[in-house]
Amino acid sequence: MTSLCKPLNESTLNVNLNEVAHSLVRELAMACKKVGIYGAGHPSADRAVEKPFFVLDHIFGFKRYAGVNLQNGHLYILNIRVKESVFSAELIKYMQILDVRAILFERGMTMAELGAFIGRFVRRINTADHRNLLSSFLRDNGIDTIGVNTENALNRFESARKYRGDVDGDFSLKAVVSQCLGDDIVRLADIAATDDGLTDEFGIDYDTEVVHYVIPEKVSSLPSGIVRNELTQLVRRIEASQDETERGELVRLFAEIDRLLYYHPQRDEIIENLEESVVRQGFSQEEADELRSPVGRIKAQSSERIEELLSSIFAPGNGEVDAESFTEAFERLRKTGQMDRTQEVFSHLLDLLGAANAEFRQKALGLLLDVVRTFDLEADESVTRRSIDQIVAKLAEKKETFEYSEFIWQVLQKCLRAKKYALAAILTTALALRRRIARDVTVYDSITVKKVFDSFDQSVFIPQLVYDLTSADFETASRIREILVATGSEAVAMELSKVISHPKRQIRQQALKVLGELGKASLNVFSQILADDAMFRREEGCASLSNERWYVIRNSIFVMGLLEDAGAISYLKMRISDPDVRVRHEIIRALEKIGGEEACDLLMMMANDPSEEVRDLAVITIGLIGSHDVAPLLIDLAQANPPVTLKAISALGKLGGRQAEAYLIRALEDSVTFAGLVSTDVSRDDLSLAVIKALGQIGDQRAIDSIKEFKNSQSTAQKLFFKNSPVNRAISQIISQR
């Protein structure tokens, strides 16, 4: 039996294969680009190879093989036809050059093997020589986990169902496997009885454990009438069979189907009277029962641990608590001005919330909740403030028990209802100090704190706070902002996403400030917006988004840049081929704020954009945010993409570093290098001017000496007749400033 690399769970079954396929396209294309420039084995190339490897490793969690296929000019990943983009075009280009129709990656492949494959995949060699075939390279290097144009690779693609990734649909692993299973109960029984070889026998290219996990849900959804008809026909075949061996096999098939029907909600109706017919064919009821192994029904379980815990510890062993009398007495203390005594009682109850005796904790909690409900925050604000200070102190000491969660939430609700936002801000800020983000996962060091924030997420206060944020004075708005940021809530980010396109600039700014501070919560919400194809629908033949959608998309991309989180890049990648040039502009601006190697990699892809404005902006941005290591990428861009050659040269000047400077000097001094950059898009004079300005921007002694040498190399006639040319004026200005 095939074994899964990772434990199977609902999260795995809900993986969107369409998203995985497009992710693999993007990461493979980026890796090919960088390996082609840096060469296999370079640290930057190795880092690029890691990303598609991890995507493939994810796929190998539920499939033994991952296929990349080219058919009729369309690229298929996992038998899903991916959308046309700069990434798919990059892979198609290499596959067409090498006459590759099918690539098959197999579980067990190492990162080194993938790196070697990509290194050979992007090399420019003579493909007419059979010794240079990619398959020969893999064979000679002992790489048997990657197949190119093999029978296995082609058969797996051609025999399996194909999907359109550019069409809406359910691409979850569970749904795709369910479609592969079909609706024939006999076929399902055969599959359920098969431990291996599902691809060869049934054309299902997924791990057996995944398939068997999905079968019960598939069976439960089959129409009962159709299933009974099939079983009835099977019984008739059993009754008509004269061959004992054949009849035995048919009976066993019936038993297999019967076993599956334990998953069907209408099993009794389906199977009625049919079992008896089978038993009459020479099998006793015991033998028939023996063929059916007991199967438990799949059930979803939900845990209400918190409510169960509170119920279990409530044990009135020492008599009933007269809550009404206590509340009246407590009010009496307050109304007679005995604030110190009131606070003492309140403090004592708070201390009891941390008592070892569970019954005491429950009684104290009940009394505190009753007391808080009677608070009049206008008249009792000082008492409330002192109570909140005590709660904050307990949180700081990390001595709170679970009972605190319900009490703190009651106090917070009281403050929010009365719109005492200054008090609520003190409490939420203290709670936020007990939460941290570790590897993009929110971690609470107290179940109490988590419970309060969970309650807040499900409350009616978030819309209220966002509304008040848009209309409050400066001081109140500041307190509301503190509350919203302290929650770290996706629900808050979602509510704010509704106002980031508000016509009033002040309101937009307030919302964006909070979103920028919410961090991962904002990223999660706005990544969902960018991943939603419905947000990018437009009228047929129209490249531009409607104004309503454009404002939402623009602000979503803006927030991603504002967060300066590299995690946003994977979602920005999805939209760099959007027909609306404004979307591509905004992506570049966001990448400039995010910065880093991944941002530069994506900008390199955008340097091939059909829009001159987008191309130029992408290259300029690389120069602004790139490190010296990016120089080879810009050099390759200058050589391979004439429309952006001048911008790439300028970006090299902004970038600086040894590699950039050495190349610029060579371009100025070496006629062959210089001539290689001249084209119909780039004149010799414009190129000379760009190179000299770039060296001047670097400005070290080596660069200045190169400019001087270029000036001295001019003939007397050139110096005389072209004294006031843009090139010579630039040279004079640079030298005069040194």
XYZ file of C-alpha atoms in Angstrom:
738
model
C 0.000 0.000 0.000
C 1.237 3.466 -0.853
C 1.991 5.495 2.224
C 1.333 9.151 2.634
C 4.318 11.316 3.440
C 2.237 13.342 5.891
C -0.752 12.515 8.121
C -4.074 12.754 6.299
C -6.586 15.263 7.651
C -9.396 17.550 6.502
C -6.924 20.366 5.933
C -5.120 18.228 3.358
C -8.397 17.273 1.673
C -9.418 20.925 1.370
C -6.219 21.917 -0.449
C -7.099 23.846 -3.611
C -5.277 22.010 -6.404
C -5.816 24.905 -8.806
C -3.986 27.247 -6.444
C -1.242 24.655 -5.922
C -0.835 24.230 -9.696
C -0.538 27.974 -10.283
C 1.844 28.296 -7.349
C 4.085 25.613 -8.882
C 4.049 27.428 -12.238
C 5.094 30.683 -10.608
C 7.866 29.183 -8.504
C 9.239 26.984 -11.307
C 9.313 29.940 -13.700
C 11.088 32.129 -11.137
C 13.601 29.363 -10.418
C 14.282 28.863 -14.145
C 14.836 32.602 -14.545
C 17.328 32.831 -11.697
C 19.153 29.581 -12.481
C 19.444 30.725 -16.097
C 21.104 33.958 -14.988
C 23.205 32.855 -12.014
C 23.870 29.272 -13.022
C 23.153 26.080 -11.075
C 24.875 25.928 -7.713
C 24.930 29.677 -7.095
C 23.455 30.559 -3.659
C 20.763 32.776 -5.236
C 19.851 29.987 -7.655
C 19.720 27.416 -4.857
C 17.350 29.627 -2.858
C 15.132 29.953 -5.920
C 15.036 26.163 -6.397
C 13.871 25.684 -2.806
C 10.484 27.253 -3.532
C 9.228 24.918 -6.281
C 10.734 22.019 -4.327
C 8.588 22.863 -1.301
C 5.483 23.146 -3.505
C 6.260 19.720 -4.970
C 6.864 18.350 -1.485
C 3.378 19.584 -0.557
C 1.929 17.783 -3.604
C 3.762 14.586 -2.674
C 1.731 14.623 0.540
C -1.194 13.210 -1.457
C 0.235 12.108 -4.820
C 3.228 10.045 -5.804
C 3.679 11.946 -9.061
C 3.344 15.577 -10.156
C 3.082 16.176 -13.894
C 3.888 19.206 -16.051
C 2.514 18.828 -19.583
C 2.286 20.837 -22.775
C -0.637 20.224 -25.120
C -1.755 22.423 -28.025
C 0.233 25.354 -26.673
C -1.386 25.139 -23.230
C 0.450 24.316 -20.013
C -1.024 21.734 -17.634
C 0.054 21.195 -14.034
C -1.494 18.218 -12.217
C -3.734 17.905 -15.316
C -5.072 21.420 -14.675
C -4.722 23.877 -17.549
C -3.206 26.960 -15.952
C -4.036 30.533 -16.862
C -1.844 32.308 -19.382
C 0.713 34.517 -17.640
C 4.346 35.559 -17.827
C 5.127 32.543 -15.654
C 3.432 29.968 -17.874
C 4.962 31.630 -20.947
C 8.429 31.224 -19.418
C 7.976 27.477 -18.890
C 6.335 26.948 -22.286
C 9.287 28.678 -23.938
C 11.800 26.266 -22.426
C 9.620 23.215 -23.104
C 9.157 24.145 -26.748
C 12.879 24.773 -27.240
C 13.684 21.330 -25.825
C 10.673 19.616 -27.462
C 9.421 18.526 -24.037
C 5.770 17.488 -23.854
C 5.698 15.847 -20.451
C 7.699 16.161 -17.232
C 6.949 13.855 -14.321
C 8.330 14.513 -10.831
C 8.225 11.556 -8.434
C 8.028 11.447 -4.662
C 11.509 10.878 -3.278
C 13.093 13.500 -5.526
C 15.766 15.513 -3.733
C 16.342 19.244 -3.946
C 19.721 18.584 -5.541
C 18.061 16.534 -8.280
C 15.519 19.282 -8.947
C 18.318 21.859 -9.048
C 20.308 19.758 -11.527
C 17.210 19.300 -13.690
C 16.430 23.029 -13.786
C 20.079 23.848 -14.469
C 20.007 21.599 -17.538
C 16.461 22.670 -18.481
C 17.487 26.316 -18.977
C 20.879 25.761 -20.636
C 21.252 26.898 -24.229
C 22.656 23.916 -26.116
C 22.416 22.245 -29.498
C 19.182 20.245 -29.280
C 19.787 18.566 -32.658
C 22.359 16.256 -31.047
C 20.551 13.360 -29.341
C 23.307 13.258 -26.737
C 22.028 16.613 -25.505
C 18.516 15.345 -24.852
C 17.214 16.202 -21.408
C 16.231 12.577 -20.859
C 19.815 11.512 -21.633
C 21.128 13.998 -19.085
C 18.814 12.606 -16.405
C 19.789 9.020 -17.219
C 23.529 9.765 -17.289
C 23.300 11.516 -13.902
C 21.307 8.735 -12.273
C 18.209 10.901 -11.729
C 15.300 8.477 -11.916
C 12.810 10.581 -9.925
C 12.264 12.964 -12.849
C 10.983 11.712 -16.201
C 10.875 13.644 -19.481
C 8.647 12.480 -22.351
C 8.508 9.012 -20.798
C 5.673 6.614 -21.444
C 4.675 6.846 -17.796
C 4.571 10.661 -17.937
C 2.509 10.714 -21.132
C 0.108 7.961 -20.038
C -0.633 9.569 -16.703
C -1.546 12.791 -18.459
C -3.524 11.318 -21.334
C -5.513 8.762 -19.324
C -6.606 11.096 -16.539
C -9.333 13.716 -16.523
C -8.259 17.266 -17.403
C -9.467 20.509 -15.872
C -9.621 24.179 -16.831
C -7.909 26.267 -14.172
C -9.280 29.469 -15.700
C -12.886 28.384 -15.070
C -14.558 28.597 -11.667
C -15.083 25.316 -9.900
C -14.352 23.250 -6.814
C -10.686 22.275 -7.103
C -10.297 20.939 -3.571
C -8.424 17.652 -3.356
C -11.564 16.013 -1.976
C -13.720 17.224 -4.892
C -11.197 16.240 -7.564
C -10.722 12.752 -6.106
C -14.505 12.407 -5.779
C -14.887 13.173 -9.490
C -12.234 10.576 -10.314
C -14.150 7.962 -8.324
C -17.299 8.273 -10.431
C -20.841 7.292 -9.430
C -20.794 3.542 -10.128
C -21.218 1.645 -6.856
C -19.589 -1.488 -8.330
C -16.529 0.548 -9.341
C -16.442 2.130 -5.880
C -16.515 -1.318 -4.262
C -13.648 -2.492 -6.455
C -11.634 0.625 -5.601
C -12.332 0.190 -1.885
C -11.028 -3.380 -2.097
C -7.830 -2.304 -3.877
C -4.800 -1.402 -1.822
C -2.456 -0.453 -4.658
C -2.363 0.125 -8.400
C -5.254 2.585 -8.537
C -3.717 4.464 -11.456
C -3.157 1.427 -13.664
C -6.542 -0.171 -12.992
C -8.822 2.829 -12.398
C -6.936 5.874 -13.717
C -6.854 7.550 -10.290
C -3.494 9.211 -9.758
C -3.802 9.886 -6.022
C -2.584 8.039 -2.953
C -4.708 5.103 -1.831
C -5.238 6.583 1.647
C -6.695 9.758 0.135
C -8.999 7.787 -2.149
C -10.200 5.492 0.634
C -10.806 8.490 2.894
C -13.094 10.099 0.295
C -15.047 6.931 -0.628
C -17.441 7.013 2.389
C -18.532 10.588 1.613
C -18.932 9.674 -2.049
C -21.074 6.661 -1.220
C -23.281 8.668 1.141
C -24.101 11.117 -1.684
C -25.208 8.498 -4.252
C -28.944 8.444 -5.136
C -30.506 5.514 -3.294
C -32.714 4.508 -6.252
C -29.787 4.120 -8.648
C -27.781 2.123 -6.101
C -30.710 -0.233 -5.433
C -31.183 -0.795 -9.181
C -27.516 -1.744 -9.553
C -27.714 -4.091 -6.568
C -30.916 -5.647 -7.906
C -29.208 -6.368 -11.231
C -26.271 -7.881 -9.346
C -28.625 -10.163 -7.384
C -30.243 -11.312 -10.632
C -26.823 -12.155 -12.018
C -26.135 -14.183 -8.871
C -29.433 -16.030 -9.194
C -28.868 -16.736 -12.916
C -25.266 -17.877 -12.584
C -24.659 -21.608 -13.063
C -20.931 -21.386 -12.340
C -20.134 -21.851 -8.669
C -16.877 -19.894 -8.853
C -18.516 -17.003 -10.701
C -21.420 -16.992 -8.267
C -19.017 -16.901 -5.342
C -17.218 -13.866 -6.805
C -20.524 -12.083 -7.409
C -21.641 -12.754 -3.839
C -18.390 -11.382 -2.523
C -18.868 -8.293 -4.708
C -22.331 -7.903 -3.223
C -20.794 -8.119 0.256
C -18.221 -5.455 -0.633
C -20.985 -3.138 -1.816
C -23.061 -3.910 1.252
C -20.099 -2.996 3.419
C -19.834 0.368 1.665
C -23.541 1.004 2.139
C -23.008 1.333 5.869
C -21.952 4.845 4.918
C -25.237 5.547 3.130
C -28.019 7.173 5.169
C -30.684 5.086 3.365
C -28.903 1.733 3.556
C -31.874 -0.157 4.984
C -34.140 0.920 2.114
C -31.507 0.066 -0.484
C -30.672 -3.372 0.876
C -34.238 -4.426 1.816
C -35.011 -8.051 0.751
C -31.808 -8.269 -1.293
C -29.640 -9.911 1.386
C -32.084 -12.760 1.715
C -31.797 -13.434 -2.010
C -28.034 -13.678 -1.674
C -28.234 -15.966 1.332
C -30.501 -18.319 -0.638
C -27.671 -18.850 -3.133
C -25.890 -21.239 -0.781
C -24.413 -18.874 1.796
C -25.607 -18.885 5.358
C -26.498 -15.585 7.065
C -23.395 -16.045 9.251
C -21.174 -16.431 6.198
C -22.727 -13.373 4.578
C -22.217 -11.383 7.775
C -18.637 -12.599 7.965
C -17.936 -11.061 4.562
C -18.922 -7.633 5.893
C -16.441 -6.128 8.294
C -18.011 -3.640 10.749
C -17.601 -0.049 9.625
C -18.239 2.976 11.848
C -19.800 6.066 10.379
C -17.680 9.097 9.858
C -18.730 11.709 12.302
C -17.620 15.309 12.834
C -17.054 16.194 16.448
C -17.003 19.586 17.931
C -15.729 20.381 21.407
C -17.245 22.942 23.754
C -14.517 22.425 26.331
C -14.940 25.783 27.915
C -18.681 25.407 28.620
C -18.226 21.833 29.836
C -15.462 22.924 32.206
C -17.577 25.666 33.720
C -20.484 23.250 34.195
C -18.328 20.534 35.747
C -16.829 22.753 38.434
C -20.171 24.170 39.555
C -20.921 22.268 42.754
C -22.957 24.186 45.421
C -21.687 22.075 48.315
C -21.932 24.834 50.942
C -25.413 26.099 50.174
C -26.931 28.472 47.685
C -25.506 31.936 47.094
C -28.004 34.705 47.538
C -26.774 36.755 44.601
C -29.630 39.251 44.779
C -28.902 40.154 48.386
C -25.204 40.475 47.697
C -25.803 42.802 44.757
C -28.078 45.006 46.818
C -25.464 45.213 49.585
C -22.732 46.064 47.104
C -24.867 48.827 45.560
C -25.500 50.153 49.037
C -21.766 50.534 49.623
C -21.354 52.498 46.414
C -24.371 54.726 46.901
C -23.307 55.716 50.385
C -19.911 56.808 49.105
C -17.888 53.977 50.708
C -15.617 53.643 47.684
C -12.654 52.219 49.579
C -14.800 49.472 51.055
C -16.388 48.846 47.663
C -12.963 48.392 46.172
C -11.901 46.051 48.970
C -14.865 43.753 48.288
C -14.205 43.890 44.585
C -10.510 43.070 45.131
C -11.395 40.169 47.410
C -13.664 38.670 44.741
C -10.934 39.091 42.153
C -8.506 37.245 44.420
C -11.034 34.421 44.817
C -11.095 33.993 41.028
C -7.557 32.651 41.412
C -8.341 30.417 44.393
C -7.451 26.733 44.353
C -11.016 25.859 45.343
C -13.044 25.582 42.146
C -16.339 26.182 43.944
C -15.014 29.449 45.323
C -13.925 30.521 41.861
C -17.377 29.851 40.437
C -19.179 31.667 43.214
C -16.849 34.657 42.934
C -17.360 34.757 39.192
C -21.138 34.729 39.508
C -21.091 37.552 42.040
C -18.668 39.670 39.999
C -20.772 39.285 36.874
C -23.882 40.369 38.774
C -22.039 43.354 40.208
C -20.621 44.504 36.890
C -24.079 44.385 35.293
C -25.250 46.981 37.820
C -22.379 49.406 37.152
C -23.321 52.856 35.918
C -20.161 53.931 34.137
C -21.125 57.599 34.221
C -21.462 57.567 38.019
C -19.025 54.701 38.771
C -16.223 55.341 36.283
C -13.608 55.664 39.033
C -14.587 52.263 40.484
C -14.484 50.731 37.026
C -11.073 52.292 36.343
C -9.627 50.937 39.591
C -11.132 47.517 38.816
C -9.574 47.522 35.350
C -6.217 48.481 36.878
C -6.467 45.419 39.117
C -7.312 43.191 36.133
C -4.325 44.584 34.246
C -2.084 43.869 37.235
C -3.337 40.252 37.403
C -2.685 39.827 33.668
C 0.825 41.234 34.077
C 1.511 38.762 36.893
C 0.104 35.914 34.731
C -1.934 34.677 37.660
C -5.367 34.694 36.032
C -7.493 31.550 35.928
C -9.906 30.566 33.203
C -12.810 32.169 35.048
C -11.205 35.540 34.385
C -12.098 35.289 30.673
C -15.840 35.586 31.251
C -15.407 38.351 33.797
C -12.977 40.378 31.652
C -15.281 40.037 28.665
C -18.203 41.297 30.778
C -16.211 44.379 31.845
C -15.029 45.016 28.278
C -18.588 44.766 26.927
C -19.725 47.238 29.575
C -17.085 49.752 28.475
C -17.821 49.286 24.772
C -21.573 49.635 25.172
C -21.089 52.874 27.099
C -18.462 53.944 24.525
C -15.889 54.421 27.268
C -13.156 53.734 24.762
C -10.305 55.006 26.931
C -11.094 52.328 29.538
C -11.568 49.645 26.879
C -8.211 50.571 25.318
C -6.395 50.038 28.636
C -7.890 46.569 28.961
C -7.369 45.422 25.353
C -3.791 46.695 25.300
C -2.996 44.656 28.429
C -4.575 41.582 26.828
C -2.562 42.093 23.628
C 0.691 41.891 25.607
C -0.134 38.218 26.247
C -0.258 37.413 22.538
C 2.601 37.052 20.067
C 3.163 36.046 16.476
C 5.530 33.095 15.952
C 6.259 32.022 12.368
C 3.064 33.646 11.123
C 0.997 31.820 13.768
C -0.786 33.700 16.559
C 0.224 32.242 19.916
C -1.531 33.043 23.198
C 0.252 32.315 26.433
C -3.106 32.097 28.197
C -6.374 30.406 27.254
C -8.097 33.199 29.164
C -6.782 35.873 26.841
C -7.614 33.826 23.750
C -11.195 33.326 24.971
C -11.691 37.073 25.413
C -10.408 37.828 21.918
C -12.515 35.011 20.440
C -15.598 36.534 22.084
C -14.671 39.945 20.737
C -14.374 38.553 17.181
C -17.936 37.229 17.369
C -19.437 40.365 18.892
C -21.447 43.279 17.492
C -18.860 45.778 18.660
C -16.537 45.592 15.658
C -18.953 47.355 13.243
C -19.716 49.880 16.016
C -16.029 50.643 16.573
C -15.300 51.005 12.862
C -18.289 53.319 12.417
C -17.255 55.463 15.396
C -13.689 55.564 14.096
C -14.928 57.350 10.987
C -16.807 60.040 12.914
C -15.001 60.499 16.247
C -12.789 63.365 17.329
C -9.014 62.927 17.287
C -8.659 61.760 20.901
C -11.521 59.248 20.726
C -10.362 57.965 17.340
C -6.913 57.326 18.821
C -8.416 55.196 21.606
C -10.581 53.260 19.126
C -7.514 52.643 16.999
C -5.706 51.218 20.034
C -8.610 48.821 20.673
C -8.827 47.625 17.079
C -5.076 47.121 16.745
C -4.872 45.313 20.095
C -7.363 42.696 18.909
C -5.128 41.562 16.013
C -8.394 40.377 14.520
C -9.177 39.296 10.961
C -12.784 40.279 11.670
C -11.573 43.845 12.286
C -9.532 43.807 9.077
C -12.552 42.516 7.158
C -14.785 45.270 8.532
C -12.178 47.937 7.730
C -11.878 46.597 4.184
C -15.411 47.944 3.649
C -14.330 51.546 4.296
C -10.892 51.760 2.691
C -12.580 53.036 -0.467
C -14.641 55.639 1.410
C -14.968 58.933 -0.504
C -13.592 60.896 2.475
C -9.798 60.872 2.555
C -9.650 61.231 6.347
C -11.727 58.084 6.835
C -9.583 56.125 4.382
C -6.460 57.211 6.239
C -7.889 56.170 9.610
C -8.741 52.727 8.249
C -5.366 52.282 6.557
C -3.503 53.218 9.751
C -5.238 50.436 11.663
C -4.830 47.925 8.840
C -1.116 48.650 8.662
C -0.734 47.858 12.364
C -2.895 44.716 12.315
C -0.147 42.853 10.450
C -0.969 39.237 9.621
C -4.684 39.722 10.211
C -4.758 42.345 7.447
C -2.575 40.213 5.200
C -4.925 37.246 5.562
C -8.000 39.327 4.711
C -6.562 41.225 1.761
C -4.838 38.165 0.334
C -8.298 36.591 0.131
C -9.501 39.606 -1.860
C -6.589 39.300 -4.310
C -7.092 35.548 -4.605
C -10.790 35.963 -5.434
C -11.181 35.781 -9.224
C -14.692 37.227 -8.914
C -13.159 40.545 -7.810
C -11.319 40.751 -11.130
C -14.237 40.060 -13.436
C -15.057 42.785 -15.967
C -17.136 43.313 -19.045
C -16.023 41.275 -22.032
C -13.459 43.123 -24.125
C -12.809 45.665 -21.364
C -9.334 45.693 -19.795
C -10.176 48.113 -16.990
C -11.911 47.108 -13.792
C -15.089 48.905 -12.783
C -14.445 51.856 -10.455
C -16.097 50.054 -7.557
C -13.822 47.018 -7.868
C -10.749 49.043 -8.774
C -10.860 51.027 -5.533
C -11.104 47.841 -3.470
C -8.262 46.158 -5.392
C -6.075 49.261 -5.306
C -6.436 49.666 -1.564
C -5.941 45.944 -0.962
C -2.616 46.050 -2.809
C -1.715 49.281 -1.014
C -2.309 47.657 2.385
C -0.115 44.713 1.404
C 2.692 47.138 0.658
C 1.987 49.025 3.857
C 2.478 45.818 5.863
C 5.958 45.322 4.371
C 5.434 41.573 4.742
C 7.110 39.272 2.203
C 4.195 36.891 2.672
C 2.133 39.228 0.469
C 4.321 38.582 -2.572
C 2.816 35.176 -3.345
C -0.594 36.859 -3.717
C 0.734 39.811 -5.698
C 2.292 37.301 -8.121
C -1.177 36.077 -9.015
C -2.134 39.433 -10.550
C 0.951 40.659 -12.430
C -0.697 39.687 -15.723
C -3.986 41.456 -15.013
C -5.205 43.363 -18.101
C -5.746 46.560 -16.090
C -2.434 48.428 -16.163
C -3.393 50.237 -12.948
C -3.314 46.939 -11.053
C 0.205 46.239 -12.281
C 1.310 49.757 -11.298
C 0.011 49.299 -7.774
C 1.748 45.941 -7.455
C 5.091 47.563 -8.282
C 4.514 50.296 -5.701
C 3.676 47.634 -3.096
C 6.795 45.629 -3.981
C 8.903 48.753 -3.505
C 7.648 49.021 0.078
C 8.048 45.296 0.792
C 11.571 45.069 -0.637
C 13.863 42.065 -0.463
C 14.998 39.373 -2.886
C 11.530 37.969 -3.617
C 10.219 41.428 -4.503
C 13.138 41.943 -6.904
C 12.493 38.547 -8.507
C 8.888 39.476 -9.220
C 9.897 42.897 -10.539
C 12.257 41.134 -12.943
C 9.286 39.260 -14.364
C 7.329 42.508 -14.636
C 10.170 44.052 -16.607
C 8.749 42.080 -19.565
C 5.319 43.717 -19.229
C 3.645 44.800 -22.502
C 3.234 48.326 -21.085
C 6.322 50.515 -21.441
C 5.349 52.476 -18.360
C 5.071 49.304 -16.248
C 8.355 47.911 -17.615
C 10.248 51.106 -16.852
C 8.749 51.426 -13.378
C 9.634 47.797 -12.573
C 13.273 48.254 -13.573
C 13.608 51.588 -11.759
C 12.166 49.981 -8.617
C 14.725 47.162 -8.773
C 17.433 49.796 -8.709
C 15.828 51.435 -5.680
C 15.305 48.348 -3.504
C 17.766 45.776 -4.839
C 20.984 44.694 -3.171
C 24.301 44.317 -4.971
C 23.416 40.640 -5.577
C 20.699 41.712 -8.014
C 23.261 43.088 -10.482
C 23.412 39.890 -12.633
C 19.629 40.016 -13.042
C 19.756 43.626 -14.243
C 22.690 42.895 -16.552
C 20.771 40.012 -18.105
C 17.758 42.292 -18.472
C 19.828 44.991 -20.179
C 21.225 42.474 -22.652
C 18.068 40.480 -23.350
C 15.346 43.129 -23.279
C 16.194 46.176 -25.478
C 13.079 48.201 -24.518
C 14.368 48.460 -20.935
C 18.117 48.499 -21.600
C 18.551 52.171 -20.698
C 16.457 51.844 -17.545
C 18.427 48.732 -16.530
C 21.717 50.608 -17.021
C 20.376 53.456 -14.880
C 19.233 50.968 -12.230
C 22.735 49.465 -12.131
C 24.049 52.928 -11.272
C 21.595 53.238 -8.388
C 22.404 49.706 -7.269
C 26.179 50.079 -7.207
C 28.529 47.349 -6.077
C 31.491 45.639 -7.743
C 29.545 43.608 -10.314
C 27.453 46.560 -11.484
C 30.467 48.852 -11.706
C 32.613 46.288 -13.541
C 29.907 45.719 -16.138
C 29.319 49.446 -16.704
C 33.066 50.043 -17.165
C 33.248 47.145 -19.595
C 30.281 48.554 -21.532
C 32.085 51.891 -21.777
C 35.494 50.504 -22.714
C 34.766 47.289 -24.626
C 33.301 47.867 -28.088
C 31.853 44.340 -28.310
C 29.960 44.676 -25.015
C 28.787 48.140 -26.027
C 27.640 46.995 -29.460
C 25.700 44.137 -27.909
C 23.499 46.674 -26.116
C 22.822 48.871 -29.146
C 19.556 48.141 -30.956
C 16.701 49.823 -32.775
C 15.401 50.786 -29.354
C 18.762 52.016 -28.045
C 21.006 54.454 -29.919
C 24.756 54.620 -29.345
C 24.560 58.167 -27.963
C 21.724 57.362 -25.575
C 23.561 54.262 -24.376
C 26.819 56.174 -23.819
C 24.948 58.830 -21.856
C 23.163 56.233 -19.700
C 26.391 54.351 -18.910
C 28.299 57.532 -18.024
C 25.491 58.785 -15.767
C 25.302 55.383 -14.066
C 29.049 55.395 -13.383
C 28.777 58.954 -12.166
C 26.081 57.860 -9.748
C 28.371 55.150 -8.362
C 30.974 57.859 -8.103
C 33.979 56.031 -6.663
C 37.480 56.605 -7.982
C 37.404 53.619 -10.313
C 34.191 54.836 -11.956
C 35.493 58.410 -12.330
C 38.773 57.184 -13.794
C 36.836 55.188 -16.373
C 34.820 58.273 -17.370
C 38.025 60.327 -17.687
C 39.637 57.637 -19.797
C 36.611 57.623 -22.089
C 36.857 61.398 -22.459
C 40.582 61.245 -23.224
C 40.017 58.536 -25.819
C 37.927 60.896 -27.943
C 39.602 62.322 -31.026
C 40.351 66.022 -31.336
C 37.517 66.379 -33.838
C 35.061 64.684 -31.438
C 36.118 66.977 -28.616
C 35.751 70.013 -30.862
C 32.515 69.265 -32.686
C 30.710 67.395 -29.882
C 31.850 69.579 -27.008
C 28.268 70.480 -26.087
C 26.736 67.071 -26.747
C 24.678 65.544 -23.884
C 27.430 62.944 -23.338
C 30.246 65.475 -22.988
C 28.159 67.802 -20.853
C 27.419 64.909 -18.506
C 31.127 64.001 -18.354
C 32.108 67.598 -17.550
C 29.462 67.886 -14.849
C 30.479 64.609 -13.179
C 34.188 65.419 -13.210
C 33.627 68.972 -11.961
C 31.811 67.666 -8.906
C 34.748 65.491 -7.873
